[in-house]
Amino acid sequence: MDSLSPPQEPYRNWVELPRDVTASILWKLGAIEILTSAQLVCSTWRSICKDPSMWRSIDMHNLGDLWDMDYDLGRMCRHAVDRSSGGLVDVNIEYFGTDDLLQYIADRSSHLKRLRLVCCYSISDEGLSEVATKFPLLEELDISYCSLSKQALEVVGRCCPLLKSFKLNNQGCRNPHIECNEEALAIAEHMPHLRYLQIFGNKLTNEGLQAILDGCPHLESLDLRQCFNVNMDGHLGKRCIERIKDLRHPYDPTDDYPFDAEIADVGSSEEDYPSGFSEIDFLSDDDDYYEFSGGSDMSDFEHLYFD
């Protein structure tokens, strides 16, 4: 061999990696990639991918272009839940969650600690309230940009006494005439053990904020960005600064906020929607989204994925 030639890299057989190392690598791919590709590589990887320990956490938010996918996401999520064998503790069904899917998860996941339901417009007050009783160990909940009322929040608070982190974010609106403390009061009265609260774009006033401070004595982190009805001057603002370790004020920068932080125009039709999204963003039973059920390309190969 030419002495000037670069040394050859030794051949690596990835199948021979220790099982725990391979599992750690595969887990980082996410549920969709595991079910549709990784588990089909070889029998060793398939065996690892079917291990219940791989499915303690199911994160399906990284969907790429949701509207162009050929997969039945609901069915895929159900299969992932089945693989957890009751050991699921963390699940994210952002954008595609429904009452039926949430019920399926609740019936099989009594140890759930973290639940993320962002932009799940097909989850109703009744649906969330019904399953809340089955999540007694829940510690973290994110129901941002959903169409849920204070009644659902009250049920969640009563049924999930260990809740420590709660996110209820919406699009900010500068209109000072739109004031509502219902959600703030529900949080204050029924979630006393919260340590982290993010209510970006909420319409609460100083009254609602005062109630939260009184009702949640363990609060350490509070995000009030774009809560434009809150006035942080005077005694209330001082109290927040003295009590809350990580405090985000209504007019603080939104650079690190993971969603669109554009403020709704005063008097726009967007105010008709609790989340601040326009009508075109809402899903209905007639939307093309449901083409993924039944006749998708995936159905031709489901025996490979779901056996």
Coordinates of C-alpha atoms in Angstrom, one line a residue:
M1 CA 0.0 0.0 0.0
D2 CA 1.2 3.5 -0.8
S3 CA 2.7 5.0 2.3
L4 CA 1.0 8.3 1.4
S5 CA -2.4 6.8 1.2
P6 CA -4.7 7.6 4.2
P7 CA -5.2 4.8 6.6
Q8 CA -8.3 2.7 5.9
E9 CA -11.2 3.0 8.4
P10 CA -11.9 -0.4 10.1
Y11 CA -15.1 -2.0 9.1
R12 CA -17.8 -1.6 11.7
N13 CA -20.7 -4.0 12.0
W14 CA -23.4 -1.9 13.6
V15 CA -25.4 -5.1 14.5
E16 CA -22.6 -6.1 16.8
L17 CA -23.0 -3.0 19.0
P18 CA -24.1 -3.7 22.6
R19 CA -27.8 -3.9 22.8
D20 CA -28.2 -1.0 25.2
V21 CA -26.1 1.3 22.9
T22 CA -28.2 0.3 19.8
A23 CA -31.4 0.9 21.8
S24 CA -30.2 4.4 22.8
I25 CA -29.4 5.2 19.1
L26 CA -32.7 3.9 17.8
W27 CA -34.7 5.6 20.5
K28 CA -33.5 9.0 19.3
L29 CA -35.1 8.4 15.9
G30 CA -38.6 8.8 17.2
A31 CA -41.7 6.6 17.0
I32 CA -42.5 7.2 13.3
E33 CA -39.0 6.5 12.0
I34 CA -38.7 3.3 14.2
L35 CA -42.0 1.9 13.0
T36 CA -41.6 2.7 9.4
S37 CA -37.9 2.1 8.8
A38 CA -35.5 1.2 11.6
Q39 CA -37.2 -2.0 12.7
L40 CA -37.1 -3.4 9.2
V41 CA -33.3 -3.3 8.9
C42 CA -32.6 -6.6 10.6
S43 CA -33.9 -9.1 13.1
T44 CA -31.7 -7.7 15.9
W45 CA -33.0 -4.1 15.4
R46 CA -36.5 -5.4 15.2
S47 CA -36.2 -7.3 18.4
I48 CA -34.9 -4.1 20.1
C49 CA -37.6 -2.0 18.6
K50 CA -40.3 -4.3 20.1
D51 CA -38.9 -4.1 23.6
P52 CA -41.4 -2.2 25.9
S53 CA -38.6 -0.1 27.3
M54 CA -38.3 1.6 23.9
W55 CA -41.8 2.9 24.3
R56 CA -41.8 4.5 27.7
S57 CA -41.8 7.8 25.9
I58 CA -43.6 8.3 22.6
D59 CA -43.0 11.6 20.8
M60 CA -44.8 12.0 17.5
H61 CA -44.5 15.7 17.1
N62 CA -41.7 15.6 14.6
L63 CA -44.0 14.8 11.7
G64 CA -42.4 16.7 8.9
D65 CA -45.1 17.9 6.5
L66 CA -48.2 16.6 8.3
W67 CA -50.5 17.1 5.3
D68 CA -48.3 15.0 2.9
M69 CA -47.8 12.0 5.1
D70 CA -49.1 8.6 3.9
Y71 CA -49.4 7.2 7.5
D72 CA -52.4 6.7 9.7
L73 CA -50.9 8.5 12.7
G74 CA -53.6 7.5 15.1
R75 CA -53.2 3.9 14.3
M76 CA -49.5 4.2 14.5
C77 CA -49.7 5.8 17.9
R78 CA -52.0 3.1 19.2
H79 CA -49.5 0.4 18.1
A80 CA -46.7 2.3 19.9
V81 CA -48.8 2.5 23.0
D82 CA -49.5 -1.3 22.8
R83 CA -45.8 -1.9 22.6
S84 CA -45.2 0.0 25.8
S85 CA -47.1 -2.8 27.7
G86 CA -48.5 -0.4 30.2
G87 CA -45.1 1.3 30.9
L88 CA -45.8 4.6 29.0
V89 CA -44.9 7.6 31.0
D90 CA -44.5 10.4 28.4
V91 CA -46.6 10.9 25.2
N92 CA -46.8 13.7 22.6
I93 CA -49.7 13.6 20.1
E94 CA -49.3 17.2 19.0
Y95 CA -51.7 18.2 16.1
F96 CA -53.4 14.9 15.6
G97 CA -54.9 13.9 19.0
T98 CA -58.6 13.1 19.2
D99 CA -60.9 12.0 22.0
D100 CA -60.8 8.4 20.9
L101 CA -57.0 8.3 20.7
L102 CA -56.7 10.0 24.1
Q103 CA -59.1 7.4 25.6
Y104 CA -57.0 4.6 24.1
I105 CA -53.9 5.9 25.7
A106 CA -55.6 6.4 29.1
D107 CA -57.0 2.8 29.1
R108 CA -53.5 1.4 28.7
S109 CA -51.2 3.9 30.5
S110 CA -52.0 4.3 34.2
H111 CA -48.4 5.5 34.9
L112 CA -48.5 8.5 32.6
K113 CA -46.6 11.5 33.9
R114 CA -46.2 13.8 30.9
L115 CA -48.9 14.6 28.3
R116 CA -48.7 17.0 25.4
L117 CA -51.8 17.8 23.4
V118 CA -50.8 21.0 21.5
C119 CA -53.1 22.1 18.6
C120 CA -55.5 19.1 19.2
Y121 CA -58.8 20.7 18.2
S122 CA -60.5 17.3 18.0
I123 CA -60.1 16.8 21.8
S124 CA -63.2 18.1 23.6
D125 CA -63.9 19.2 27.2
E126 CA -65.8 15.9 27.7
G127 CA -63.0 13.8 26.2
L128 CA -60.3 15.4 28.4
S129 CA -62.4 15.3 31.5
E130 CA -63.3 11.7 31.0
V131 CA -59.7 10.5 30.8
A132 CA -58.3 12.8 33.5
T133 CA -59.5 10.4 36.2
K134 CA -57.1 7.8 34.7
F135 CA -54.0 10.0 35.0
P136 CA -53.5 10.2 38.8
L137 CA -49.7 10.4 38.4
L138 CA -49.7 13.1 35.8
E139 CA -47.0 15.8 36.5
E140 CA -46.7 17.7 33.3
L141 CA -49.6 18.8 30.9
D142 CA -49.5 21.0 27.8
I143 CA -52.9 21.8 26.2
S144 CA -51.9 24.9 24.4
Y145 CA -53.9 26.1 21.3
C146 CA -56.8 23.8 22.1
S147 CA -60.5 24.6 22.4
L148 CA -61.1 23.7 26.0
S149 CA -63.0 25.5 28.7
K150 CA -62.4 26.2 32.4
Q151 CA -64.6 23.2 33.3
A152 CA -62.1 20.8 31.7
L153 CA -59.2 22.6 33.6
E154 CA -61.1 22.2 36.9
V155 CA -61.5 18.4 36.3
V156 CA -57.9 18.0 35.4
G157 CA -56.8 19.9 38.5
R158 CA -59.0 17.7 40.8
C159 CA -58.0 14.4 39.1
C160 CA -54.3 15.1 38.8
P161 CA -53.1 16.2 42.2
L162 CA -49.4 15.7 41.3
L163 CA -49.5 18.2 38.5
K164 CA -46.4 20.4 38.7
S165 CA -46.1 21.8 35.1
F166 CA -48.9 23.3 33.1
K167 CA -48.9 25.1 29.7
L168 CA -52.1 26.8 28.4
N169 CA -50.8 29.1 25.6
N170 CA -52.8 31.1 23.0
Q171 CA -52.2 33.8 20.5
G172 CA -51.7 37.2 22.1
C173 CA -54.3 40.0 21.5
R174 CA -53.8 43.7 22.4
N175 CA -57.5 44.5 22.7
P176 CA -57.9 45.6 26.3
H177 CA -61.6 45.0 26.2
I178 CA -61.2 41.3 26.0
E179 CA -60.6 40.2 29.6
C180 CA -61.2 36.8 31.0
N181 CA -60.1 35.3 34.3
E182 CA -61.9 32.0 34.1
E183 CA -58.9 30.0 33.2
A184 CA -56.7 31.7 35.8
L185 CA -59.2 31.1 38.5
A186 CA -59.5 27.5 37.6
I187 CA -55.7 27.1 37.8
A188 CA -55.6 28.9 41.1
E189 CA -58.3 26.9 42.7
H190 CA -57.5 23.4 41.4
M191 CA -53.8 23.3 40.7
P192 CA -52.1 24.2 44.0
H193 CA -48.9 22.2 43.5
L194 CA -47.8 23.9 40.3
R195 CA -44.2 24.9 40.0
Y196 CA -44.1 25.8 36.3
L197 CA -46.9 27.7 34.6
Q198 CA -46.9 29.1 31.0
I199 CA -50.0 31.0 29.9
F200 CA -48.6 32.9 26.9
G201 CA -51.2 35.2 25.3
N202 CA -53.8 34.7 28.1
K203 CA -56.5 37.3 28.6
L204 CA -56.3 37.3 32.4
T205 CA -56.1 40.5 34.4
N206 CA -54.3 41.5 37.6
E207 CA -57.2 39.8 39.5
G208 CA -56.5 36.5 37.8
L209 CA -52.7 36.8 38.4
Q210 CA -53.3 37.6 42.1
A211 CA -55.5 34.5 42.4
I212 CA -52.7 32.4 40.8
L213 CA -50.1 33.7 43.2
D214 CA -52.4 33.0 46.2
G215 CA -53.5 29.6 45.0
C216 CA -50.2 28.3 43.8
P217 CA -47.7 28.9 46.6
H218 CA -45.0 26.6 45.1
L219 CA -44.8 28.4 41.8
E220 CA -41.2 28.9 40.7
S221 CA -41.6 29.7 36.9
L222 CA -44.3 31.9 35.4
D223 CA -44.5 33.0 31.7
L224 CA -46.9 35.9 31.2
R225 CA -45.6 37.0 27.8
Q226 CA -48.3 38.7 25.7
C227 CA -50.7 38.7 28.6
F228 CA -51.4 42.4 27.8
N229 CA -54.2 42.8 30.4
V230 CA -51.7 42.4 33.2
N231 CA -50.1 45.5 34.7
M232 CA -46.8 44.5 36.4
D233 CA -46.4 47.9 38.1
G234 CA -46.9 48.4 41.8
H235 CA -47.3 45.9 44.5
L236 CA -48.4 43.0 42.3
G237 CA -45.3 43.3 40.1
K238 CA -43.1 43.5 43.1
R239 CA -44.7 40.4 44.6
C240 CA -44.0 38.5 41.4
I241 CA -40.4 39.5 41.3
E242 CA -39.9 38.5 44.9
R243 CA -41.6 35.2 44.7
I244 CA -41.0 33.8 41.2
K245 CA -37.5 32.7 40.3
D246 CA -38.1 32.6 36.5
L247 CA -40.5 35.3 35.6
R248 CA -41.4 36.4 32.0
H249 CA -43.2 39.7 31.8
P250 CA -46.0 40.5 29.3
Y251 CA -43.7 42.5 27.0
D252 CA -40.6 40.3 27.2
P253 CA -39.0 39.0 24.0
T254 CA -40.5 35.9 22.3
D255 CA -37.4 34.7 20.4
D256 CA -37.3 31.4 22.3
Y257 CA -41.1 30.8 22.0
P258 CA -41.6 27.6 19.9
F259 CA -44.8 28.8 18.2
D260 CA -45.9 31.8 16.1
A261 CA -45.8 34.8 18.4
E262 CA -47.6 37.2 16.0
I263 CA -50.1 39.3 17.8
A264 CA -53.7 39.2 16.6
D265 CA -55.1 42.4 15.1
V266 CA -57.7 44.2 17.2
G267 CA -61.2 43.4 15.9
S268 CA -60.1 40.7 13.6
S269 CA -62.1 37.5 13.1
E270 CA -59.3 35.6 14.9
E271 CA -60.8 36.7 18.2
D272 CA -63.6 34.3 17.6
Y273 CA -61.3 31.4 18.2
P274 CA -59.9 30.6 21.6
S275 CA -56.4 29.7 20.2
G276 CA -56.2 32.8 18.0
F277 CA -55.8 30.6 14.8
S278 CA -57.9 31.4 11.8
E279 CA -60.7 29.2 10.5
I280 CA -58.6 27.6 7.9
D281 CA -56.3 26.2 10.7
F282 CA -59.1 24.2 12.3
L283 CA -59.7 20.5 11.4
S284 CA -63.0 18.9 10.7
D285 CA -64.2 15.4 10.0
D286 CA -64.3 16.3 6.3
D287 CA -60.7 17.5 6.0
D288 CA -58.1 15.8 3.8
Y289 CA -56.3 14.9 7.0
Y290 CA -58.5 11.8 7.4
E291 CA -57.4 10.4 4.1
F292 CA -54.6 8.8 6.1
S293 CA -57.1 6.3 7.6
G294 CA -57.9 3.2 5.6
G295 CA -56.7 3.6 2.1
S296 CA -53.2 4.9 2.7
D297 CA -50.1 3.5 1.1
M298 CA -49.1 2.2 4.4
S299 CA -52.0 -0.2 4.6
D300 CA -50.4 -2.3 1.9
F301 CA -47.4 -3.0 4.2
E302 CA -49.0 -2.9 7.6
H303 CA -48.1 -6.5 8.3
L304 CA -44.4 -5.4 8.2
Y305 CA -44.9 -2.6 10.7
F306 CA -47.4 -3.9 13.1
D307 CA -46.7 -7.6 13.5

